[in-house]
Amino acid sequence: MPLKESEAIVLRSFPLGEGDRLVSFLDRQSGRLRGVARGARMPKSRFGSTLELLSYIRIWYFERESRDLVRINQCELIESFLDLQSDYQAGIYLALMSEITEAVLGEREVADPQFRLLLLAARAIRTSGPSPAILAYFSLWTVRLGGWLGSLDRCAQCGKAFGEEAGYASPGSSGLACTECREKWVKPISKVALSVGRVALSGTLERLLKANPSLSGSEEISSYALDILEHHMERKLIARQLLVTGKSGR
Ligand SMILES: [Zn+2]
């Protein structure tokens, strides 16, 4: 089998057997893959700290035709985000972004935009701290890349522009409804949250952060995007529950 070389981001890794690690990673060229790093838990392992959460690495691995798992031969660290984990909230953000990426991407589904989004968001957490705007940007763009995001500007049913009004979200519907079209039990998305979302989707993350968006608006639109992701994943995000607990405990 030929040795493949690529850039990758480590999504998760688990102990395997006596001293190995099972690693889930996003290969920039080939998409999400899983592989075994032999001896990675042994002292003086050649993998060092390359297999930590969201490590940006250069990776060499062997693909085996008959097996799902690749055999990881070597890794070189390009950029580590291990230091960010000393901050509780930043650690949860990284875990949540990794969990989302792993859940939304099919195995071997090429996903360069998701790769760049993940790296961009992790770097922004390093520069600006774990701002809710970063999570809002990451989750909204993930929903859009997945093809699940409706318009934040107008009603999905009658087409009326929200203008200064709130939109209404119902689980499983890809768009928002206006006051007239909404069902009774749906959740409102405030105009402030909608405006944070529009800025996030129309420009760069840097621009969104410079605009110093409303904290509650960022959290609200982020929560809307995470609800859509959970609906499509058909399960709750584990790290999201930690995020809520962490905040209420402050
Ligand atoms: Zn309507």
Tab-separated table of C-alpha atoms and ligand atoms in Angstrom:
chain	number	residue	atom	x	y	z
A	1	MET	CA	0.000	0.000	0.000
A	2	PRO	CA	1.342	3.463	-0.816
A	3	LEU	CA	2.183	5.925	1.929
A	4	LYS	CA	-0.044	9.013	1.810
A	5	GLU	CA	1.056	12.426	2.981
A	6	SER	CA	-1.391	15.188	3.833
A	7	GLU	CA	-2.309	18.002	6.173
A	8	ALA	CA	-4.858	17.137	8.822
A	9	ILE	CA	-6.650	18.340	11.937
A	10	VAL	CA	-7.048	15.867	14.786
A	11	LEU	CA	-10.713	15.634	15.787
A	12	ARG	CA	-10.486	13.089	18.586
A	13	SER	CA	-8.326	10.293	19.819
A	14	PHE	CA	-8.980	7.370	22.149
A	15	PRO	CA	-6.741	4.882	23.907
A	16	LEU	CA	-6.631	1.581	22.068
A	17	GLY	CA	-5.185	-1.701	23.305
A	18	GLU	CA	-1.992	-1.590	25.357
A	19	GLY	CA	-0.291	1.508	24.042
A	20	ASP	CA	-1.986	2.602	20.833
A	21	ARG	CA	-4.371	5.372	19.926
A	22	LEU	CA	-7.403	5.365	17.674
A	23	VAL	CA	-7.438	8.754	15.954
A	24	SER	CA	-10.251	10.503	14.119
A	25	PHE	CA	-8.858	13.225	11.855
A	26	LEU	CA	-9.881	15.536	9.048
A	27	ASP	CA	-7.533	15.046	6.125
A	28	ARG	CA	-7.485	18.159	3.982
A	29	GLN	CA	-7.497	16.115	0.751
A	30	SER	CA	-9.420	12.973	1.645
A	31	GLY	CA	-11.926	14.076	4.287
A	32	ARG	CA	-12.644	12.558	7.687
A	33	LEU	CA	-10.753	9.362	8.407
A	34	ARG	CA	-9.931	7.113	11.333
A	35	GLY	CA	-6.617	5.485	11.921
A	36	VAL	CA	-4.448	3.673	14.407
A	37	ALA	CA	-1.283	5.239	15.784
A	38	ARG	CA	0.759	2.332	17.089
A	39	GLY	CA	2.622	2.921	20.318
A	40	ALA	CA	1.277	6.472	20.651
A	41	ARG	CA	0.708	6.039	24.393
A	42	MET	CA	4.153	4.620	25.057
A	43	PRO	CA	6.787	6.786	26.742
A	44	LYS	CA	8.945	8.536	24.147
A	45	SER	CA	6.409	7.795	21.422
A	46	ARG	CA	7.353	9.225	18.058
A	47	PHE	CA	3.932	10.881	17.893
A	48	GLY	CA	4.714	13.178	20.851
A	49	SER	CA	1.864	15.672	21.315
A	50	THR	CA	0.714	15.623	17.692
A	51	LEU	CA	-2.506	13.734	18.411
A	52	GLU	CA	-4.101	16.238	20.811
A	53	LEU	CA	-7.508	17.845	20.201
A	54	LEU	CA	-7.472	20.031	17.066
A	55	SER	CA	-3.718	19.672	16.499
A	56	TYR	CA	-2.946	20.857	12.985
A	57	ILE	CA	-0.492	18.328	11.645
A	58	ARG	CA	1.271	16.923	8.645
A	59	ILE	CA	0.419	13.235	8.556
A	60	TRP	CA	1.765	10.178	6.761
A	61	TYR	CA	-0.382	7.044	6.706
A	62	PHE	CA	-1.005	3.776	4.897
A	63	GLU	CA	-4.449	2.991	3.542
A	64	ARG	CA	-5.506	-0.611	3.578
A	65	GLU	CA	-8.075	-1.628	1.016
A	66	SER	CA	-9.938	-4.102	3.139
A	67	ARG	CA	-10.014	-2.078	6.351
A	68	ASP	CA	-11.761	1.105	7.451
A	69	LEU	CA	-8.860	2.167	9.604
A	70	VAL	CA	-5.700	3.625	8.116
A	71	ARG	CA	-2.333	2.967	9.734
A	72	ILE	CA	-0.762	6.222	10.875
A	73	ASN	CA	2.955	6.108	10.281
A	74	GLN	CA	4.166	9.545	11.258
A	75	CYS	CA	2.922	12.989	12.307
A	76	GLU	CA	4.565	16.358	12.488
A	77	LEU	CA	3.038	19.227	14.427
A	78	ILE	CA	2.276	22.344	12.369
A	79	GLU	CA	0.211	24.141	15.018
A	80	SER	CA	-0.981	23.075	18.451
A	81	PHE	CA	-4.057	24.307	20.320
A	82	LEU	CA	-3.256	22.361	23.470
A	83	ASP	CA	-2.373	25.515	25.432
A	84	LEU	CA	-5.879	26.939	24.893
A	85	GLN	CA	-7.356	24.124	26.930
A	86	SER	CA	-6.177	25.647	30.190
A	87	ASP	CA	-9.151	28.004	29.771
A	88	TYR	CA	-12.361	26.093	30.555
A	89	GLN	CA	-14.608	27.855	28.072
A	90	ALA	CA	-11.997	27.720	25.293
A	91	GLY	CA	-11.558	23.997	25.926
A	92	ILE	CA	-15.314	23.415	25.596
A	93	TYR	CA	-15.427	25.475	22.393
A	94	LEU	CA	-12.649	23.361	20.852
A	95	ALA	CA	-14.356	20.143	21.935
A	96	LEU	CA	-17.689	21.339	20.550
A	97	MET	CA	-16.220	22.372	17.183
A	98	SER	CA	-14.439	19.063	16.883
A	99	GLU	CA	-17.571	17.105	17.849
A	100	ILE	CA	-19.673	19.013	15.302
A	101	THR	CA	-17.147	18.510	12.507
A	102	GLU	CA	-16.927	14.815	13.218
A	103	ALA	CA	-20.718	14.465	13.271
A	104	VAL	CA	-21.590	16.438	10.144
A	105	LEU	CA	-18.988	15.004	7.794
A	106	GLY	CA	-19.345	11.583	6.292
A	107	GLU	CA	-16.262	9.394	6.215
A	108	ARG	CA	-14.001	10.317	3.250
A	109	GLU	CA	-16.203	13.212	2.260
A	110	VAL	CA	-13.805	15.878	0.977
A	111	ALA	CA	-14.381	18.991	3.064
A	112	ASP	CA	-11.762	21.655	2.527
A	113	PRO	CA	-14.126	24.547	3.477
A	114	GLN	CA	-14.901	22.842	6.819
A	115	PHE	CA	-11.173	22.274	7.320
A	116	ARG	CA	-10.455	25.980	6.816
A	117	LEU	CA	-13.409	27.016	9.002
A	118	LEU	CA	-12.229	24.846	11.880
A	119	LEU	CA	-8.693	26.176	11.694
A	120	LEU	CA	-9.884	29.765	11.408
A	121	ALA	CA	-12.153	29.445	14.458
A	122	ALA	CA	-9.465	27.759	16.591
A	123	ARG	CA	-6.977	30.496	15.691
A	124	ALA	CA	-9.554	33.179	16.512
A	125	ILE	CA	-10.051	31.634	19.968
A	126	ARG	CA	-6.318	31.941	20.470
A	127	THR	CA	-6.304	35.618	19.425
A	128	SER	CA	-9.605	36.821	20.885
A	129	GLY	CA	-10.474	34.289	23.596
A	130	PRO	CA	-13.598	32.096	23.534
A	131	SER	CA	-16.015	34.748	22.317
A	132	PRO	CA	-19.608	33.584	21.646
A	133	ALA	CA	-19.306	35.367	18.284
A	134	ILE	CA	-16.689	32.806	17.210
A	135	LEU	CA	-18.997	29.937	18.080
A	136	ALA	CA	-21.845	31.705	16.273
A	137	TYR	CA	-19.688	32.124	13.158
A	138	PHE	CA	-18.459	28.532	13.254
A	139	SER	CA	-21.864	26.959	13.799
A	140	LEU	CA	-23.733	29.127	11.279
A	141	TRP	CA	-21.157	28.432	8.590
A	142	THR	CA	-21.181	24.719	9.364
A	143	VAL	CA	-24.964	24.716	8.932
A	144	ARG	CA	-24.621	26.644	5.672
A	145	LEU	CA	-21.881	24.321	4.344
A	146	GLY	CA	-24.138	21.393	5.194
A	147	GLY	CA	-26.849	23.000	3.042
A	148	TRP	CA	-29.300	23.265	5.964
A	149	LEU	CA	-29.509	27.014	6.439
A	150	GLY	CA	-32.525	28.988	5.281
A	151	SER	CA	-32.627	32.752	4.864
A	152	LEU	CA	-32.107	34.991	7.907
A	153	ASP	CA	-33.705	37.864	5.999
A	154	ARG	CA	-37.162	36.714	5.014
A	155	CYS	CA	-39.967	34.337	5.880
A	156	ALA	CA	-39.513	30.886	4.378
A	157	GLN	CA	-43.250	30.610	3.832
A	158	CYS	CA	-44.581	33.942	2.530
A	159	GLY	CA	-41.263	35.605	1.608
A	160	LYS	CA	-41.869	38.723	3.687
A	161	ALA	CA	-38.675	40.474	4.885
A	162	PHE	CA	-38.234	40.416	8.661
A	163	GLY	CA	-36.975	43.989	8.727
A	164	GLU	CA	-37.028	45.035	12.371
A	165	GLU	CA	-39.023	42.002	13.497
A	166	ALA	CA	-37.959	38.698	14.972
A	167	GLY	CA	-38.001	35.472	12.974
A	168	TYR	CA	-39.460	32.235	14.316
A	169	ALA	CA	-37.671	28.926	14.217
A	170	SER	CA	-39.317	25.539	14.323
A	171	PRO	CA	-37.365	22.306	14.684
A	172	GLY	CA	-36.746	20.592	11.399
A	173	SER	CA	-37.689	23.520	9.215
A	174	SER	CA	-34.769	24.931	7.270
A	175	GLY	CA	-36.068	28.491	7.293
A	176	LEU	CA	-37.576	30.991	9.703
A	177	ALA	CA	-41.187	32.112	9.702
A	178	CYS	CA	-42.610	35.614	10.167
A	179	THR	CA	-45.109	36.632	12.879
A	180	GLU	CA	-48.082	35.823	10.648
A	181	CYS	CA	-46.870	32.447	9.350
A	182	ARG	CA	-45.418	31.065	12.563
A	183	GLU	CA	-46.840	28.145	14.474
A	184	LYS	CA	-47.797	28.765	18.087
A	185	TRP	CA	-45.031	26.888	19.824
A	186	VAL	CA	-42.003	28.091	17.900
A	187	LYS	CA	-38.959	29.838	19.298
A	188	PRO	CA	-38.398	33.495	18.395
A	189	ILE	CA	-34.986	34.585	17.089
A	190	SER	CA	-34.594	38.234	18.040
A	191	LYS	CA	-33.702	40.915	15.504
A	192	VAL	CA	-30.387	41.427	17.337
A	193	ALA	CA	-29.508	37.741	16.902
A	194	LEU	CA	-30.569	37.856	13.249
A	195	SER	CA	-28.354	40.849	12.640
A	196	VAL	CA	-25.339	39.075	14.224
A	197	GLY	CA	-26.093	36.132	11.940
A	198	ARG	CA	-26.267	38.319	8.852
A	199	VAL	CA	-22.905	39.918	9.617
A	200	ALA	CA	-21.399	36.461	10.231
A	201	LEU	CA	-22.647	35.135	6.909
A	202	SER	CA	-21.808	38.158	4.803
A	203	GLY	CA	-18.189	38.669	5.779
A	204	THR	CA	-15.115	37.357	7.520
A	205	LEU	CA	-14.807	36.275	11.140
A	206	GLU	CA	-12.341	39.115	11.647
A	207	ARG	CA	-14.968	41.610	10.538
A	208	LEU	CA	-17.588	40.061	12.821
A	209	LEU	CA	-15.257	40.304	15.832
A	210	LYS	CA	-14.337	43.901	14.985
A	211	ALA	CA	-18.033	44.788	14.920
A	212	ASN	CA	-18.111	43.733	18.597
A	213	PRO	CA	-21.466	41.955	18.248
A	214	SER	CA	-23.963	41.631	21.071
A	215	LEU	CA	-23.142	38.810	23.467
A	216	SER	CA	-26.741	37.678	23.889
A	217	GLY	CA	-27.373	38.002	20.139
A	218	SER	CA	-24.316	35.842	19.397
A	219	GLU	CA	-25.420	33.219	21.906
A	220	GLU	CA	-28.945	33.212	20.548
A	221	ILE	CA	-27.999	32.792	16.881
A	222	SER	CA	-25.401	30.223	17.838
A	223	SER	CA	-28.039	28.286	19.726
A	224	TYR	CA	-30.307	28.434	16.639
A	225	ALA	CA	-27.510	26.962	14.470
A	226	LEU	CA	-26.690	24.271	17.051
A	227	ASP	CA	-30.377	23.280	17.203
A	228	ILE	CA	-30.339	22.760	13.422
A	229	LEU	CA	-27.140	20.693	13.673
A	230	GLU	CA	-28.588	18.529	16.440
A	231	HIS	CA	-31.745	18.012	14.412
A	232	HIS	CA	-29.717	16.716	11.455
A	233	MET	CA	-27.393	14.652	13.648
A	234	GLU	CA	-30.434	13.224	15.433
A	235	ARG	CA	-28.708	13.535	18.766
A	236	LYS	CA	-27.601	16.100	21.328
A	237	LEU	CA	-24.091	17.517	21.219
A	238	ILE	CA	-22.247	16.395	24.343
A	239	ALA	CA	-19.941	19.409	24.572
A	240	ARG	CA	-22.886	21.790	24.170
A	241	GLN	CA	-24.348	20.530	27.422
A	242	LEU	CA	-21.029	21.278	29.151
A	243	LEU	CA	-21.139	24.782	27.715
A	244	VAL	CA	-24.494	25.483	29.341
A	245	THR	CA	-23.430	23.964	32.668
A	246	GLY	CA	-20.200	25.948	32.616
A	247	LYS	CA	-21.999	29.215	32.135
A	248	SER	CA	-24.688	28.691	34.724
A	249	GLY	CA	-22.009	27.745	37.221
A	250	ARG	CA	-20.278	31.120	37.003
B	1	ZN	ZN	-44.523	34.671	6.495
